[in-house]
C-alpha cells in the first residue's frame, strides 16, 4: 500500500515564525503536491513537483515556498507565518502517468492542522 | 481554467438507503479524469472511484457508482445500501489528461448517515 506521511498532525505557531511542513512518500512517486483545505473552499493547490528539485506554482502559492531535495520528500515552507495561513495542509503523491492508465491516482497524507496565533 | 462545483454542502441519508451526491464541472478540454474522494473524520483522504472521460460506461466500485454525463458536464456519485462507515466529507475532483497532474476540487459535501 502507498503510504504518505506528514511530520505533524497538529501545529501551533506564532505570527512571523518560519514554518516547515514535511511530507514523505514510500512508493517512488514522481509527483508530489501540497494542498490547503478550508471549509467551503475544498482543497486548493499550493505547489507541486514532478521531479527532484523541480517545482511548479499551484493556484495559491503566495506566502509559501517548497523544497524537494529527494524524490520521497516534499517540504512546504511558510517563510513568515500569518494568521490567514491557519488551515489544514494536505500532501499527496502520484506516479507519472505514462506508466499506465489508472496510476495517476493521487494518494494523500493524514494532513497537518496548522494554527497561527 | 477548470472549475468543479458541489452544490450540496451537506446531505443525510438513513442507513441502508441510497443517496446521490452531485457534482458539475466546467472545462473546454475533451480528455480528462474525474474522481470522487472520501475524507472520513480521521482526515485521511482516500479515492472512492474514478472515471475516464473517454469512457462512456459509468464506473462502479461495489456500492459506489457514478452517473457521468459528459455533455452536461455532470458527475454524480451514488452510494447504495449506505453504511455508518460512509459518513465523511466527499470531494469531487477533476484532472486534465495531459500536462500538469494537479487536481481541481469541488467544495465538498458532508454526508451524514442516520442509524
PDB file of C-alpha atoms in Angstrom:
ATOM      1  CA  UNK A   1       0.000   0.000   0.000  1.00  0.00           C
ATOM      2  CA  UNK A   2       1.045   3.542  -0.707  1.00  0.00           C
ATOM      3  CA  UNK A   3       1.994   5.415   2.388  1.00  0.00           C
ATOM      4  CA  UNK A   4       2.181   9.188   2.590  1.00  0.00           C
ATOM      5  CA  UNK A   5       3.191  10.596   5.954  1.00  0.00           C
ATOM      6  CA  UNK A   6       3.288  14.133   7.266  1.00  0.00           C
ATOM      7  CA  UNK A   7       5.566  15.284  10.041  1.00  0.00           C
ATOM      8  CA  UNK A   8       2.886  16.657  12.361  1.00  0.00           C
ATOM      9  CA  UNK A   9      -0.867  16.230  12.810  1.00  0.00           C
ATOM     10  CA  UNK A  10      -1.236  19.479  14.760  1.00  0.00           C
ATOM     11  CA  UNK A  11       0.993  22.533  14.877  1.00  0.00           C
ATOM     12  CA  UNK A  12       0.704  25.869  16.673  1.00  0.00           C
ATOM     13  CA  UNK A  13       2.957  28.740  15.574  1.00  0.00           C
ATOM     14  CA  UNK A  14       3.275  32.453  16.166  1.00  0.00           C
ATOM     15  CA  UNK A  15       2.831  35.132  13.537  1.00  0.00           C
ATOM     16  CA  UNK A  16       6.117  35.790  11.764  1.00  0.00           C
ATOM     17  CA  UNK A  17       7.640  32.393  12.509  1.00  0.00           C
ATOM     18  CA  UNK A  18       9.144  30.285   9.739  1.00  0.00           C
ATOM     19  CA  UNK A  19       7.234  27.025   9.489  1.00  0.00           C
ATOM     20  CA  UNK A  20       8.282  23.763   7.856  1.00  0.00           C
ATOM     21  CA  UNK A  21       5.776  21.077   6.940  1.00  0.00           C
ATOM     22  CA  UNK A  22       7.296  17.834   5.776  1.00  0.00           C
ATOM     23  CA  UNK A  23       5.835  15.080   3.646  1.00  0.00           C
ATOM     24  CA  UNK A  24       7.324  11.690   2.834  1.00  0.00           C
ATOM     25  CA  UNK A  25       6.042   9.013   0.454  1.00  0.00           C
ATOM     26  CA  UNK A  26       7.372   5.481   0.185  1.00  0.00           C
ATOM     27  CA  UNK A  27       6.181   4.433  -3.288  1.00  0.00           C
ATOM     28  CA  UNK A  28       8.766   6.048  -5.545  1.00  0.00           C
ATOM     29  CA  UNK A  29       6.203   8.519  -6.919  1.00  0.00           C
ATOM     30  CA  UNK A  30       7.452  11.245  -9.209  1.00  0.00           C
ATOM     31  CA  UNK A  31       4.685  13.740  -8.444  1.00  0.00           C
ATOM     32  CA  UNK A  32       4.105  15.366  -5.088  1.00  0.00           C
ATOM     33  CA  UNK A  33       1.596  18.045  -4.136  1.00  0.00           C
ATOM     34  CA  UNK A  34       0.717  20.422  -1.332  1.00  0.00           C
ATOM     35  CA  UNK A  35      -2.896  21.498  -0.848  1.00  0.00           C
ATOM     36  CA  UNK A  36      -4.631  23.559   1.780  1.00  0.00           C
ATOM     37  CA  UNK A  37      -8.150  22.698   2.847  1.00  0.00           C
ATOM     38  CA  UNK A  38     -10.572  25.294   4.143  1.00  0.00           C
ATOM     39  CA  UNK A  39     -14.281  24.877   4.908  1.00  0.00           C
ATOM     40  CA  UNK A  40     -16.473  25.760   1.960  1.00  0.00           C
ATOM     41  CA  UNK A  41     -13.481  26.068  -0.372  1.00  0.00           C
ATOM     42  CA  UNK A  42     -12.454  22.447  -0.753  1.00  0.00           C
ATOM     43  CA  UNK A  43      -8.798  21.779  -1.456  1.00  0.00           C
ATOM     44  CA  UNK A  44      -6.647  24.293  -3.270  1.00  0.00           C
ATOM     45  CA  UNK A  45      -3.266  23.532  -4.762  1.00  0.00           C
ATOM     46  CA  UNK A  46      -0.321  25.485  -3.359  1.00  0.00           C
ATOM     47  CA  UNK A  47       2.651  23.906  -5.141  1.00  0.00           C
ATOM     48  CA  UNK A  48       3.527  20.674  -6.853  1.00  0.00           C
ATOM     49  CA  UNK A  49       6.666  18.929  -8.015  1.00  0.00           C
ATOM     50  CA  UNK A  50       7.139  16.343 -10.744  1.00  0.00           C
ATOM     51  CA  UNK A  51      10.804  15.614 -10.084  1.00  0.00           C
ATOM     52  CA  UNK A  52      13.611  16.265  -7.655  1.00  0.00           C
ATOM     53  CA  UNK A  53      14.468  19.977  -7.499  1.00  0.00           C
ATOM     54  CA  UNK A  54      11.547  20.778  -9.817  1.00  0.00           C
ATOM     55  CA  UNK A  55       8.561  22.771  -8.632  1.00  0.00           C
ATOM     56  CA  UNK A  56       5.535  24.426 -10.116  1.00  0.00           C
ATOM     57  CA  UNK A  57       3.214  27.015  -8.624  1.00  0.00           C
ATOM     58  CA  UNK A  58      -0.341  25.975  -7.996  1.00  0.00           C
ATOM     59  CA  UNK A  59      -3.341  28.216  -7.583  1.00  0.00           C
ATOM     60  CA  UNK A  60      -2.393  29.886  -4.288  1.00  0.00           C
ATOM     61  CA  UNK A  61       1.426  29.982  -3.936  1.00  0.00           C
ATOM     62  CA  UNK A  62       1.690  33.387  -2.296  1.00  0.00           C
ATOM     63  CA  UNK A  63       3.342  33.237   1.108  1.00  0.00           C
ATOM     64  CA  UNK A  64       4.646  29.700   0.552  1.00  0.00           C
ATOM     65  CA  UNK A  65       7.698  28.030  -0.881  1.00  0.00           C
ATOM     66  CA  UNK A  66       8.668  24.390  -1.330  1.00  0.00           C
ATOM     67  CA  UNK A  67      11.729  22.199  -1.416  1.00  0.00           C
ATOM     68  CA  UNK A  68      12.307  18.806  -2.988  1.00  0.00           C
ATOM     69  CA  UNK A  69      15.859  17.621  -2.487  1.00  0.00           C
ATOM     70  CA  UNK A  70      14.998  13.920  -2.505  1.00  0.00           C
ATOM     71  CA  UNK A  71      12.381  12.076  -4.501  1.00  0.00           C
ATOM     72  CA  UNK A  72      10.488  10.838  -1.459  1.00  0.00           C
ATOM     73  CA  UNK A  73      10.361  14.116   0.455  1.00  0.00           C
ATOM     74  CA  UNK A  74       8.497  17.337  -0.296  1.00  0.00           C
ATOM     75  CA  UNK A  75       8.577  20.219   2.155  1.00  0.00           C
ATOM     76  CA  UNK A  76       6.242  23.175   2.383  1.00  0.00           C
ATOM     77  CA  UNK A  77       7.696  26.328   3.900  1.00  0.00           C
ATOM     78  CA  UNK A  78       5.830  29.283   5.301  1.00  0.00           C
ATOM     79  CA  UNK A  79       8.502  31.976   5.249  1.00  0.00           C
ATOM     80  CA  UNK A  80       6.693  34.238   7.728  1.00  0.00           C
ATOM     81  CA  UNK A  81       3.525  32.678   9.059  1.00  0.00           C
ATOM     82  CA  UNK A  82       0.395  34.795   9.141  1.00  0.00           C
ATOM     83  CA  UNK A  83      -2.982  34.194  10.732  1.00  0.00           C
ATOM     84  CA  UNK A  84      -4.608  33.749   7.320  1.00  0.00           C
ATOM     85  CA  UNK A  85      -2.443  30.683   6.831  1.00  0.00           C
ATOM     86  CA  UNK A  86      -4.274  28.888   9.616  1.00  0.00           C
ATOM     87  CA  UNK A  87      -5.610  25.854   7.782  1.00  0.00           C
ATOM     88  CA  UNK A  88      -5.401  22.127   7.166  1.00  0.00           C
ATOM     89  CA  UNK A  89      -2.498  21.215   4.893  1.00  0.00           C
ATOM     90  CA  UNK A  90      -2.595  18.020   2.870  1.00  0.00           C
ATOM     91  CA  UNK A  91       0.247  16.407   0.992  1.00  0.00           C
ATOM     92  CA  UNK A  92      -0.314  13.989  -1.873  1.00  0.00           C
ATOM     93  CA  UNK A  93       1.744  11.949  -4.308  1.00  0.00           C
ATOM     94  CA  UNK A  94       1.188  10.126  -7.582  1.00  0.00           C
ATOM     95  CA  UNK A  95       3.002   8.266 -10.289  1.00  0.00           C
ATOM     96  CA  UNK A  96       3.888   9.953 -13.541  1.00  0.00           C
ATOM     97  CA  UNK A  97       1.002   8.847 -15.796  1.00  0.00           C
ATOM     98  CA  UNK A  98       2.999   7.344 -18.635  1.00  0.00           C
ATOM     99  CA  UNK A  99       3.336   4.206 -16.586  1.00  0.00           C
ATOM    100  CA  UNK A 100      -0.226   3.242 -17.331  1.00  0.00           C
ATOM    101  CA  UNK A 101      -3.830   4.199 -17.054  1.00  0.00           C
ATOM    102  CA  UNK A 102      -5.103   4.257 -13.506  1.00  0.00           C
ATOM    103  CA  UNK A 103      -1.778   5.026 -11.950  1.00  0.00           C
ATOM    104  CA  UNK A 104      -2.343   8.751 -11.925  1.00  0.00           C
ATOM    105  CA  UNK A 105      -4.401   8.499  -8.754  1.00  0.00           C
ATOM    106  CA  UNK A 106      -3.213  10.821  -6.004  1.00  0.00           C
ATOM    107  CA  UNK A 107      -2.617   9.374  -2.556  1.00  0.00           C
ATOM    108  CA  UNK A 108      -2.964  11.675   0.417  1.00  0.00           C
ATOM    109  CA  UNK A 109      -1.297  12.019   3.771  1.00  0.00           C
ATOM    110  CA  UNK A 110      -3.274  12.445   7.010  1.00  0.00           C
ATOM    111  CA  UNK A 111      -2.946  16.224   6.994  1.00  0.00           C
ATOM    112  CA  UNK A 112      -1.424  18.830   9.298  1.00  0.00           C
ATOM    113  CA  UNK A 113      -3.738  21.228  11.057  1.00  0.00           C
ATOM    114  CA  UNK A 114      -1.823  24.469  11.480  1.00  0.00           C
ATOM    115  CA  UNK A 115      -2.904  27.237  13.819  1.00  0.00           C
ATOM    116  CA  UNK A 116      -1.095  30.566  13.552  1.00  0.00           C
ATOM    117  CA  UNK A 117      -1.603  32.868  16.523  1.00  0.00           C
TER     118      UNK A 117
ATOM    119  CA  UNK B   1      -9.416  27.350 -16.074  1.00  0.00           C
ATOM    120  CA  UNK B   2     -11.367  24.360 -14.934  1.00  0.00           C
ATOM    121  CA  UNK B   3     -13.821  24.600 -12.085  1.00  0.00           C
ATOM    122  CA  UNK B   4     -15.695  21.996 -10.054  1.00  0.00           C
ATOM    123  CA  UNK B   5     -18.911  22.733  -8.186  1.00  0.00           C
ATOM    124  CA  UNK B   6     -20.601  20.696  -5.483  1.00  0.00           C
ATOM    125  CA  UNK B   7     -23.861  22.443  -4.718  1.00  0.00           C
ATOM    126  CA  UNK B   8     -24.807  20.351  -1.670  1.00  0.00           C
ATOM    127  CA  UNK B   9     -22.749  21.356   1.385  1.00  0.00           C
ATOM    128  CA  UNK B  10     -24.488  18.707   3.492  1.00  0.00           C
ATOM    129  CA  UNK B  11     -26.528  15.585   2.855  1.00  0.00           C
ATOM    130  CA  UNK B  12     -28.004  12.947   5.117  1.00  0.00           C
ATOM    131  CA  UNK B  13     -29.408   9.507   4.490  1.00  0.00           C
ATOM    132  CA  UNK B  14     -30.865   6.664   6.505  1.00  0.00           C
ATOM    133  CA  UNK B  15     -28.680   3.638   6.919  1.00  0.00           C
ATOM    134  CA  UNK B  16     -29.250   1.063   4.148  1.00  0.00           C
ATOM    135  CA  UNK B  17     -30.810   3.608   1.811  1.00  0.00           C
ATOM    136  CA  UNK B  18     -29.369   5.162  -1.350  1.00  0.00           C
ATOM    137  CA  UNK B  19     -28.002   8.678  -1.666  1.00  0.00           C
ATOM    138  CA  UNK B  20     -26.703  10.659  -4.631  1.00  0.00           C
ATOM    139  CA  UNK B  21     -24.116  13.421  -4.360  1.00  0.00           C
ATOM    140  CA  UNK B  22     -23.987  15.980  -7.163  1.00  0.00           C
ATOM    141  CA  UNK B  23     -21.002  17.430  -8.963  1.00  0.00           C
ATOM    142  CA  UNK B  24     -20.733  19.635 -12.023  1.00  0.00           C
ATOM    143  CA  UNK B  25     -17.601  20.874 -13.706  1.00  0.00           C
ATOM    144  CA  UNK B  26     -16.576  23.302 -16.370  1.00  0.00           C
ATOM    145  CA  UNK B  27     -13.857  22.633 -18.912  1.00  0.00           C
ATOM    146  CA  UNK B  28     -13.063  23.166 -22.557  1.00  0.00           C
ATOM    147  CA  UNK B  29     -10.972  20.005 -22.693  1.00  0.00           C
ATOM    148  CA  UNK B  30     -12.212  16.742 -24.190  1.00  0.00           C
ATOM    149  CA  UNK B  31      -9.878  14.348 -22.392  1.00  0.00           C
ATOM    150  CA  UNK B  32      -9.749  14.320 -18.616  1.00  0.00           C
ATOM    151  CA  UNK B  33     -10.331  12.285 -15.471  1.00  0.00           C
ATOM    152  CA  UNK B  34     -12.888  12.703 -12.748  1.00  0.00           C
ATOM    153  CA  UNK B  35     -12.641  11.427  -9.202  1.00  0.00           C
ATOM    154  CA  UNK B  36     -14.615  11.127  -6.016  1.00  0.00           C
ATOM    155  CA  UNK B  37     -12.549  11.237  -2.849  1.00  0.00           C
ATOM    156  CA  UNK B  38     -13.759  10.462   0.659  1.00  0.00           C
ATOM    157  CA  UNK B  39     -12.397  12.116   3.794  1.00  0.00           C
ATOM    158  CA  UNK B  40     -13.607  10.406   6.986  1.00  0.00           C
ATOM    159  CA  UNK B  41     -13.393  12.238  10.306  1.00  0.00           C
ATOM    160  CA  UNK B  42      -9.850  10.866  10.784  1.00  0.00           C
ATOM    161  CA  UNK B  43      -8.873  13.109   7.827  1.00  0.00           C
ATOM    162  CA  UNK B  44      -7.092  10.586   5.599  1.00  0.00           C
ATOM    163  CA  UNK B  45      -8.383  11.293   2.097  1.00  0.00           C
ATOM    164  CA  UNK B  46      -8.985   8.142   0.069  1.00  0.00           C
ATOM    165  CA  UNK B  47     -10.073   7.536  -3.503  1.00  0.00           C
ATOM    166  CA  UNK B  48     -13.602   6.195  -3.909  1.00  0.00           C
ATOM    167  CA  UNK B  49     -13.985   5.984  -7.656  1.00  0.00           C
ATOM    168  CA  UNK B  50     -12.523   7.373 -10.876  1.00  0.00           C
ATOM    169  CA  UNK B  51     -13.857   7.918 -14.386  1.00  0.00           C
ATOM    170  CA  UNK B  52     -12.016   8.486 -17.646  1.00  0.00           C
ATOM    171  CA  UNK B  53     -13.826  10.986 -19.837  1.00  0.00           C
ATOM    172  CA  UNK B  54     -13.290   8.938 -22.993  1.00  0.00           C
ATOM    173  CA  UNK B  55     -15.207   6.018 -21.493  1.00  0.00           C
ATOM    174  CA  UNK B  56     -18.966   6.184 -21.895  1.00  0.00           C
ATOM    175  CA  UNK B  57     -19.567   3.414 -19.392  1.00  0.00           C
ATOM    176  CA  UNK B  58     -20.150   4.630 -15.869  1.00  0.00           C
ATOM    177  CA  UNK B  59     -17.609   3.454 -13.307  1.00  0.00           C
ATOM    178  CA  UNK B  60     -18.709   1.266 -10.415  1.00  0.00           C
ATOM    179  CA  UNK B  61     -16.924   0.101  -7.278  1.00  0.00           C
ATOM    180  CA  UNK B  62     -19.064  -2.191  -5.146  1.00  0.00           C
ATOM    181  CA  UNK B  63     -21.765   0.017  -3.581  1.00  0.00           C
ATOM    182  CA  UNK B  64     -20.432   3.158  -5.269  1.00  0.00           C
ATOM    183  CA  UNK B  65     -21.306   4.140  -8.813  1.00  0.00           C
ATOM    184  CA  UNK B  66     -21.248   7.298 -10.859  1.00  0.00           C
ATOM    185  CA  UNK B  67     -23.557   8.891 -13.373  1.00  0.00           C
ATOM    186  CA  UNK B  68     -21.233  10.572 -15.860  1.00  0.00           C
ATOM    187  CA  UNK B  69     -22.956  12.906 -18.290  1.00  0.00           C
ATOM    188  CA  UNK B  70     -20.185  14.381 -20.436  1.00  0.00           C
ATOM    189  CA  UNK B  71     -22.338  16.736 -22.475  1.00  0.00           C
ATOM    190  CA  UNK B  72     -23.952  18.117 -19.337  1.00  0.00           C
ATOM    191  CA  UNK B  73     -20.595  18.155 -17.512  1.00  0.00           C
ATOM    192  CA  UNK B  74     -22.127  16.319 -14.626  1.00  0.00           C
ATOM    193  CA  UNK B  75     -20.545  13.622 -12.446  1.00  0.00           C
ATOM    194  CA  UNK B  76     -22.730  12.422  -9.598  1.00  0.00           C
ATOM    195  CA  UNK B  77     -21.898   9.731  -7.041  1.00  0.00           C
ATOM    196  CA  UNK B  78     -24.475   7.177  -5.940  1.00  0.00           C
ATOM    197  CA  UNK B  79     -23.974   5.269  -2.728  1.00  0.00           C
ATOM    198  CA  UNK B  80     -26.225   2.243  -2.374  1.00  0.00           C
ATOM    199  CA  UNK B  81     -27.044   0.469   0.880  1.00  0.00           C
ATOM    200  CA  UNK B  82     -25.491   3.282   2.919  1.00  0.00           C
ATOM    201  CA  UNK B  83     -23.440   2.228   5.931  1.00  0.00           C
ATOM    202  CA  UNK B  84     -22.371   4.121   9.016  1.00  0.00           C
ATOM    203  CA  UNK B  85     -18.792   3.990   7.759  1.00  0.00           C
ATOM    204  CA  UNK B  86     -19.767   6.007   4.697  1.00  0.00           C
ATOM    205  CA  UNK B  87     -20.115   9.126   6.846  1.00  0.00           C
ATOM    206  CA  UNK B  88     -17.472  11.554   5.602  1.00  0.00           C
ATOM    207  CA  UNK B  89     -16.714  14.593   3.506  1.00  0.00           C
ATOM    208  CA  UNK B  90     -16.881  13.732  -0.175  1.00  0.00           C
ATOM    209  CA  UNK B  91     -14.929  15.701  -2.733  1.00  0.00           C
ATOM    210  CA  UNK B  92     -15.362  15.663  -6.474  1.00  0.00           C
ATOM    211  CA  UNK B  93     -12.171  16.363  -8.417  1.00  0.00           C
ATOM    212  CA  UNK B  94     -11.076  16.972 -11.998  1.00  0.00           C
ATOM    213  CA  UNK B  95      -7.732  16.362 -13.659  1.00  0.00           C
ATOM    214  CA  UNK B  96      -6.613  17.094 -17.184  1.00  0.00           C
ATOM    215  CA  UNK B  97      -5.395  14.077 -19.137  1.00  0.00           C
ATOM    216  CA  UNK B  98      -2.183  15.775 -20.180  1.00  0.00           C
ATOM    217  CA  UNK B  99       0.172  18.387 -18.854  1.00  0.00           C
ATOM    218  CA  UNK B 100       0.136  19.214 -15.182  1.00  0.00           C
ATOM    219  CA  UNK B 101      -1.101  16.476 -12.891  1.00  0.00           C
ATOM    220  CA  UNK B 102      -2.907  18.724 -10.487  1.00  0.00           C
ATOM    221  CA  UNK B 103      -6.419  18.068  -9.221  1.00  0.00           C
ATOM    222  CA  UNK B 104      -9.128  20.706  -9.130  1.00  0.00           C
ATOM    223  CA  UNK B 105     -11.513  20.040  -6.250  1.00  0.00           C
ATOM    224  CA  UNK B 106     -15.075  20.953  -5.506  1.00  0.00           C
ATOM    225  CA  UNK B 107     -16.125  22.477  -2.199  1.00  0.00           C
ATOM    226  CA  UNK B 108     -17.099  19.149  -0.672  1.00  0.00           C
ATOM    227  CA  UNK B 109     -20.303  17.547   0.617  1.00  0.00           C
ATOM    228  CA  UNK B 110     -20.596  16.372   4.185  1.00  0.00           C
ATOM    229  CA  UNK B 111     -22.557  13.121   4.283  1.00  0.00           C
ATOM    230  CA  UNK B 112     -24.266  12.002   7.481  1.00  0.00           C
ATOM    231  CA  UNK B 113     -25.648   8.500   7.906  1.00  0.00           C
ATOM    232  CA  UNK B 114     -28.606   8.215  10.261  1.00  0.00           C
ATOM    233  CA  UNK B 115     -28.914   4.854  12.043  1.00  0.00           C
TER     234      UNK B 115
END
